[in-house]
PDB file of C-alpha atoms and ligand atoms in Angstrom:
ATOM      1  CA  MET A1152     -32.135  41.882  18.378  1.00 66.00           C
ATOM      2  CA  ALA A1153     -29.543  42.680  15.728  1.00 68.00           C
ATOM      3  CA  LYS A1154     -30.239  41.137  12.355  1.00 72.00           C
ATOM      4  CA  LYS A1155     -27.904  38.316  11.496  1.00 86.00           C
ATOM      5  CA  PHE A1156     -25.600  38.785   8.497  1.00 91.00           C
ATOM      6  CA  VAL A1157     -26.631  36.207   5.923  1.00 95.00           C
ATOM      7  CA  ARG A1158     -24.129  34.994   3.375  1.00 97.00           C
ATOM      8  CA  ALA A1159     -25.632  32.525   0.920  1.00 98.00           C
ATOM      9  CA  ILE A1160     -24.146  30.457  -1.860  1.00 98.00           C
ATOM     10  CA  PHE A1161     -25.941  29.560  -5.082  1.00 98.00           C
ATOM     11  CA  PRO A1162     -24.198  26.372  -6.167  1.00 98.00           C
ATOM     12  CA  GLY A1163     -24.559  24.746  -9.569  1.00 97.00           C
ATOM     13  CA  SER A1164     -22.902  23.730 -12.793  1.00 96.00           C
ATOM     14  CA  PHE A1165     -24.025  26.827 -14.750  1.00 97.00           C
ATOM     15  CA  ASP A1166     -22.956  25.276 -18.074  1.00 96.00           C
ATOM     16  CA  PRO A1167     -24.034  27.802 -19.229  1.00 96.00           C
ATOM     17  CA  ILE A1168     -25.838  30.318 -17.026  1.00 98.00           C
ATOM     18  CA  THR A1169     -29.424  30.887 -18.270  1.00 97.00           C
ATOM     19  CA  ASN A1170     -32.055  33.590 -17.807  1.00 97.00           C
ATOM     20  CA  GLY A1171     -33.660  31.208 -15.288  1.00 97.00           C
ATOM     21  CA  HIS A1172     -30.520  31.262 -13.119  1.00 98.00           C
ATOM     22  CA  LEU A1173     -30.264  35.051 -13.443  1.00 97.00           C
ATOM     23  CA  ASP A1174     -33.852  35.428 -12.320  1.00 97.00           C
ATOM     24  CA  VAL A1175     -33.128  33.352  -9.192  1.00 97.00           C
ATOM     25  CA  ILE A1176     -30.006  35.461  -8.518  1.00 98.00           C
ATOM     26  CA  ASN A1177     -31.857  38.784  -8.877  1.00 97.00           C
ATOM     27  CA  ARG A1178     -34.632  37.688  -6.545  1.00 96.00           C
ATOM     28  CA  GLY A1179     -32.314  35.815  -4.188  1.00 97.00           C
ATOM     29  CA  ILE A1180     -30.044  38.760  -3.386  1.00 97.00           C
ATOM     30  CA  LYS A1181     -33.045  40.588  -1.906  1.00 97.00           C
ATOM     31  CA  LEU A1182     -33.136  37.951   0.849  1.00 96.00           C
ATOM     32  CA  PHE A1183     -29.434  37.939   1.739  1.00 97.00           C
ATOM     33  CA  ASP A1184     -26.633  40.346   2.575  1.00 97.00           C
ATOM     34  CA  GLU A1185     -24.243  38.552   0.278  1.00 98.00           C
ATOM     35  CA  LEU A1186     -24.714  35.956  -2.447  1.00 98.00           C
ATOM     36  CA  ILE A1187     -21.855  33.936  -3.895  1.00 98.00           C
ATOM     37  CA  ILE A1188     -22.522  32.065  -7.098  1.00 98.00           C
ATOM     38  CA  ALA A1189     -20.494  28.883  -6.687  1.00 98.00           C
ATOM     39  CA  VAL A1190     -19.560  27.160  -9.933  1.00 98.00           C
ATOM     40  CA  GLY A1191     -18.831  23.492  -9.300  1.00 95.00           C
ATOM     41  CA  GLN A1192     -15.701  22.085 -10.883  1.00 91.00           C
ATOM     42  CA  SER A1193     -16.818  18.463 -10.745  1.00 84.00           C
ATOM     43  CA  PRO A1194     -17.151  17.000 -14.232  1.00 80.00           C
ATOM     44  CA  ILE A1195     -20.597  16.989 -15.816  1.00 78.00           C
ATOM     45  CA  LYS A1196     -21.906  15.030 -18.807  1.00 77.00           C
ATOM     46  CA  ASN A1197     -20.841  16.610 -22.123  1.00 79.00           C
ATOM     47  CA  PRO A1198     -19.664  19.957 -20.757  1.00 88.00           C
ATOM     48  CA  LEU A1199     -19.748  22.896 -23.149  1.00 91.00           C
ATOM     49  CA  PHE A1200     -17.675  25.452 -21.246  1.00 94.00           C
ATOM     50  CA  THR A1201     -14.816  25.106 -18.765  1.00 95.00           C
ATOM     51  CA  PRO A1202     -15.517  26.257 -15.197  1.00 95.00           C
ATOM     52  CA  GLU A1203     -13.298  29.307 -15.900  1.00 96.00           C
ATOM     53  CA  GLU A1204     -15.344  30.254 -18.971  1.00 97.00           C
ATOM     54  CA  ARG A1205     -18.577  29.854 -16.991  1.00 97.00           C
ATOM     55  CA  VAL A1206     -17.210  32.141 -14.283  1.00 98.00           C
ATOM     56  CA  GLU A1207     -16.208  34.751 -16.886  1.00 98.00           C
ATOM     57  CA  MET A1208     -19.686  34.860 -18.381  1.00 98.00           C
ATOM     58  CA  ILE A1209     -21.339  35.083 -14.959  1.00 98.00           C
ATOM     59  CA  ALA A1210     -18.935  37.842 -13.863  1.00 98.00           C
ATOM     60  CA  GLU A1211     -19.938  39.910 -16.918  1.00 98.00           C
ATOM     61  CA  LEU A1212     -23.595  39.591 -15.925  1.00 98.00           C
ATOM     62  CA  ILE A1213     -23.384  40.505 -12.245  1.00 98.00           C
ATOM     63  CA  THR A1214     -21.228  43.636 -12.326  1.00 98.00           C
ATOM     64  CA  ASP A1215     -24.303  45.810 -11.637  1.00 95.00           C
ATOM     65  CA  ILE A1216     -25.787  43.665  -8.860  1.00 97.00           C
ATOM     66  CA  PRO A1217     -24.346  44.770  -5.486  1.00 97.00           C
ATOM     67  CA  GLY A1218     -23.603  41.937  -3.053  1.00 98.00           C
ATOM     68  CA  VAL A1219     -23.304  39.238  -5.709  1.00 98.00           C
ATOM     69  CA  SER A1220     -20.007  37.583  -6.642  1.00 98.00           C
ATOM     70  CA  VAL A1221     -18.851  34.410  -8.375  1.00 98.00           C
ATOM     71  CA  GLU A1222     -16.292  31.721  -7.455  1.00 98.00           C
ATOM     72  CA  THR A1223     -15.458  28.155  -8.418  1.00 97.00           C
ATOM     73  CA  PHE A1224     -15.387  25.333  -5.914  1.00 96.00           C
ATOM     74  CA  ASP A1225     -14.278  21.734  -5.770  1.00 94.00           C
ATOM     75  CA  GLY A1226     -15.783  18.858  -3.836  1.00 92.00           C
ATOM     76  CA  LEU A1227     -18.796  18.950  -1.561  1.00 93.00           C
ATOM     77  CA  THR A1228     -21.099  21.984  -1.580  1.00 95.00           C
ATOM     78  CA  VAL A1229     -21.528  21.919   2.201  1.00 95.00           C
ATOM     79  CA  GLU A1230     -17.796  21.788   2.761  1.00 95.00           C
ATOM     80  CA  TYR A1231     -17.386  24.863   0.601  1.00 97.00           C
ATOM     81  CA  ALA A1232     -20.277  26.589   2.393  1.00 96.00           C
ATOM     82  CA  THR A1233     -18.707  25.877   5.782  1.00 95.00           C
ATOM     83  CA  GLN A1234     -15.256  26.946   4.600  1.00 96.00           C
ATOM     84  CA  ILE A1235     -16.446  30.397   3.496  1.00 96.00           C
ATOM     85  CA  LYS A1236     -18.833  30.739   6.467  1.00 95.00           C
ATOM     86  CA  ALA A1237     -22.000  30.780   4.382  1.00 96.00           C
ATOM     87  CA  ASN A1238     -25.149  30.239   6.438  1.00 93.00           C
ATOM     88  CA  ALA A1239     -27.499  29.328   3.616  1.00 96.00           C
ATOM     89  CA  ILE A1240     -27.633  27.545   0.283  1.00 98.00           C
ATOM     90  CA  LEU A1241     -29.883  28.989  -2.417  1.00 98.00           C
ATOM     91  CA  ARG A1242     -31.471  26.698  -5.002  1.00 98.00           C
ATOM     92  CA  GLY A1243     -34.082  27.226  -7.694  1.00 97.00           C
ATOM     93  CA  LEU A1244     -37.167  25.080  -8.229  1.00 97.00           C
ATOM     94  CA  ARG A1245     -38.796  24.522 -11.602  1.00 96.00           C
ATOM     95  CA  SER A1246     -41.024  21.511 -11.122  1.00 93.00           C
ATOM     96  CA  LEU A1247     -42.164  18.751  -8.800  1.00 92.00           C
ATOM     97  CA  THR A1248     -39.335  16.631 -10.144  1.00 92.00           C
ATOM     98  CA  ASP A1249     -36.895  19.285  -8.908  1.00 94.00           C
ATOM     99  CA  VAL A1250     -38.607  19.287  -5.491  1.00 95.00           C
ATOM    100  CA  GLN A1251     -38.087  15.578  -4.995  1.00 94.00           C
ATOM    101  CA  TYR A1252     -34.381  15.721  -5.743  1.00 94.00           C
ATOM    102  CA  GLU A1253     -33.766  19.023  -3.949  1.00 96.00           C
ATOM    103  CA  PHE A1254     -35.633  17.868  -0.849  1.00 96.00           C
ATOM    104  CA  GLN A1255     -33.244  14.953  -0.431  1.00 95.00           C
ATOM    105  CA  LEU A1256     -30.219  17.146  -1.089  1.00 95.00           C
ATOM    106  CA  ALA A1257     -31.351  19.826   1.387  1.00 97.00           C
ATOM    107  CA  MET A1258     -32.099  17.279   4.126  1.00 96.00           C
ATOM    108  CA  THR A1259     -28.672  15.715   3.659  1.00 95.00           C
ATOM    109  CA  ASN A1260     -26.880  19.064   3.713  1.00 94.00           C
ATOM    110  CA  ARG A1261     -28.684  20.075   6.887  1.00 95.00           C
ATOM    111  CA  ALA A1262     -27.977  16.714   8.529  1.00 95.00           C
ATOM    112  CA  VAL A1263     -24.259  16.656   7.726  1.00 92.00           C
ATOM    113  CA  ALA A1264     -23.388  20.330   8.113  1.00 91.00           C
ATOM    114  CA  GLY A1265     -26.350  22.150   9.641  1.00 91.00           C
ATOM    115  CA  VAL A1266     -26.623  24.400   6.580  1.00 93.00           C
ATOM    116  CA  GLU A1267     -30.154  25.518   5.653  1.00 95.00           C
ATOM    117  CA  THR A1268     -31.360  25.604   2.046  1.00 97.00           C
ATOM    118  CA  VAL A1269     -33.595  28.389   0.742  1.00 97.00           C
ATOM    119  CA  PHE A1270     -35.667  27.760  -2.388  1.00 98.00           C
ATOM    120  CA  ILE A1271     -36.880  30.233  -4.955  1.00 97.00           C
ATOM    121  CA  MET A1272     -39.590  29.255  -7.405  1.00 96.00           C
ATOM    122  CA  THR A1273     -38.829  29.878 -11.041  1.00 92.00           C
ATOM    123  CA  SER A1274     -40.680  32.523 -13.017  1.00 94.00           C
ATOM    124  CA  GLU A1275     -43.213  30.722 -15.221  1.00 93.00           C
ATOM    125  CA  GLN A1276     -41.467  31.721 -18.449  1.00 93.00           C
ATOM    126  CA  TYR A1277     -38.303  29.882 -17.383  1.00 94.00           C
ATOM    127  CA  SER A1278     -39.853  26.782 -15.882  1.00 92.00           C
ATOM    128  CA  PHE A1279     -38.652  24.642 -18.796  1.00 91.00           C
ATOM    129  CA  THR A1280     -35.204  26.260 -19.104  1.00 93.00           C
ATOM    130  CA  SER A1281     -32.256  24.112 -18.113  1.00 95.00           C
ATOM    131  CA  SER A1282     -28.577  24.255 -19.016  1.00 95.00           C
ATOM    132  CA  SER A1283     -28.691  20.727 -20.435  1.00 92.00           C
ATOM    133  CA  LEU A1284     -31.574  21.660 -22.735  1.00 93.00           C
ATOM    134  CA  ILE A1285     -29.675  24.785 -23.811  1.00 93.00           C
ATOM    135  CA  ARG A1286     -26.649  22.644 -24.716  1.00 91.00           C
ATOM    136  CA  GLU A1287     -28.849  20.297 -26.721  1.00 89.00           C
ATOM    137  CA  ILE A1288     -30.761  23.019 -28.597  1.00 90.00           C
ATOM    138  CA  ALA A1289     -27.521  24.880 -29.290  1.00 88.00           C
ATOM    139  CA  SER A1290     -25.893  21.789 -30.784  1.00 85.00           C
ATOM    140  CA  LEU A1291     -28.872  21.470 -33.147  1.00 88.00           C
ATOM    141  CA  GLY A1292     -28.706  25.127 -34.153  1.00 84.00           C
ATOM    142  CA  GLY A1293     -31.935  26.335 -32.498  1.00 84.00           C
ATOM    143  CA  ASP A1294     -32.721  29.940 -31.507  1.00 87.00           C
ATOM    144  CA  LEU A1295     -31.965  30.515 -27.828  1.00 91.00           C
ATOM    145  CA  SER A1296     -32.062  34.297 -27.629  1.00 89.00           C
ATOM    146  CA  ASN A1297     -35.031  34.371 -25.195  1.00 91.00           C
ATOM    147  CA  LEU A1298     -33.548  31.827 -22.810  1.00 95.00           C
ATOM    148  CA  ILE A1299     -29.957  32.924 -22.294  1.00 97.00           C
ATOM    149  CA  PRO A1300     -28.236  36.296 -21.840  1.00 97.00           C
ATOM    150  CA  LYS A1301     -26.624  37.908 -24.897  1.00 96.00           C
ATOM    151  CA  ASN A1302     -23.016  37.366 -23.791  1.00 97.00           C
ATOM    152  CA  VAL A1303     -23.715  33.640 -23.370  1.00 97.00           C
ATOM    153  CA  HIS A1304     -25.465  33.507 -26.749  1.00 94.00           C
ATOM    154  CA  ASP A1305     -22.467  35.149 -28.432  1.00 94.00           C
ATOM    155  CA  ARG A1306     -20.017  32.699 -26.843  1.00 94.00           C
ATOM    156  CA  LEU A1307     -22.186  29.749 -27.735  1.00 91.00           C
ATOM    157  CA  LYS A1308     -22.290  30.788 -31.385  1.00 88.00           C
ATOM    158  CA  LYS A1309     -18.494  31.133 -31.441  1.00 89.00           C
ATOM    159  CA  ARG A1310     -17.987  27.812 -29.659  1.00 85.00           C
ATOM    160  CA  LEU A1311     -20.259  25.903 -32.024  1.00 81.00           C
ATOM    161  CA  LYS A1312     -18.597  27.349 -35.136  1.00 77.00           C
ATOM    162  CA  LYS A1313     -15.312  25.692 -34.143  1.00 67.00           C
TER     163      LYS A1313
HETATM  164  P1  ADP B 795     -26.993  21.512 -10.836  1.00 92.78           P
HETATM  165  O1  ADP B 795     -26.216  20.620 -11.765  1.00 92.78           O
HETATM  166  O2  ADP B 795     -26.415  21.605  -9.456  1.00 92.78           O
HETATM  167  O3  ADP B 795     -28.478  21.273 -10.833  1.00 92.78           O
HETATM  168  P2  ADP B 795     -27.560  23.848 -12.432  1.00 92.78           P
HETATM  169  O4  ADP B 795     -26.590  24.840 -12.950  1.00 92.78           O
HETATM  170  O5  ADP B 795     -28.284  23.025 -13.452  1.00 92.78           O
HETATM  171  O6  ADP B 795     -26.740  22.960 -11.446  1.00 92.78           O
HETATM  172  O7  ADP B 795     -28.643  24.559 -11.515  1.00 92.78           O
HETATM  173  C1  ADP B 795     -28.293  25.290 -10.379  1.00 92.78           C
HETATM  174  C2  ADP B 795     -29.549  25.671  -9.610  1.00 92.78           C
HETATM  175  O8  ADP B 795     -30.369  26.524 -10.399  1.00 92.78           O
HETATM  176  C3  ADP B 795     -30.441  24.485  -9.248  1.00 92.78           C
HETATM  177  O9  ADP B 795     -31.029  24.734  -7.984  1.00 92.78           O
HETATM  178  C4  ADP B 795     -31.510  24.496 -10.298  1.00 92.78           C
HETATM  179  O10 ADP B 795     -32.704  23.898  -9.847  1.00 92.78           O
HETATM  180  C5  ADP B 795     -31.666  25.995 -10.487  1.00 92.78           C
HETATM  181  N1  ADP B 795     -32.220  26.328 -11.802  1.00 92.78           N
HETATM  182  C6  ADP B 795     -31.757  25.969 -13.005  1.00 92.78           C
HETATM  183  N2  ADP B 795     -32.530  26.461 -13.994  1.00 92.78           N
HETATM  184  C7  ADP B 795     -33.525  27.161 -13.384  1.00 92.78           C
HETATM  185  C8  ADP B 795     -34.665  27.895 -13.860  1.00 92.78           C
HETATM  186  N3  ADP B 795     -34.953  27.985 -15.158  1.00 92.78           N
HETATM  187  N4  ADP B 795     -35.470  28.485 -12.922  1.00 92.78           N
HETATM  188  C9  ADP B 795     -35.204  28.364 -11.602  1.00 92.78           C
HETATM  189  N5  ADP B 795     -34.154  27.678 -11.099  1.00 92.78           N
HETATM  190  C10 ADP B 795     -33.319  27.081 -11.972  1.00 92.78           C
END
């Protein structure tokens, strides 16, 4: 039987992208033929970067990873997945708290659109890394160089100087 072409989306806010996200992307692409990082445009609490800025930073980081691209999307994740004919949603898991929330989300997405969700467990060193924590530490002037890529770190420094 011919192997099915699998196009997956990795949806999220990515405000900003962290080394934890990048780790999920690098391991995720090994499972799929194509992976589209889908930056949600819906408003989040205290955003730091615009969706366009988030896309720019992600684009800089994925140039050397074949099969991976980045887009923005509006509205429901499953609607976007269906629209671009993606057959899977990729999500990362850091903790049991994540599991509880993601379980509900994945069940709903499968029920309403028949889209399957694939989970990748975080690498231990990133299990506490989240974009919201990055935004908080950055606003207090903490050192984030181990948790976020250099291009993101540079932009953060510039943004917080303003
Ligand atoms: P959302 O607001 O949709 O949770 P995020 O940008 O915070 O968007 O996260 C997108 C996805 O990446 C989620 O599945 C989240 O669990 C996962 N993720 C975030 N940080 C990490 C990390 N450090 N390790 C593994 N997965 C992560």
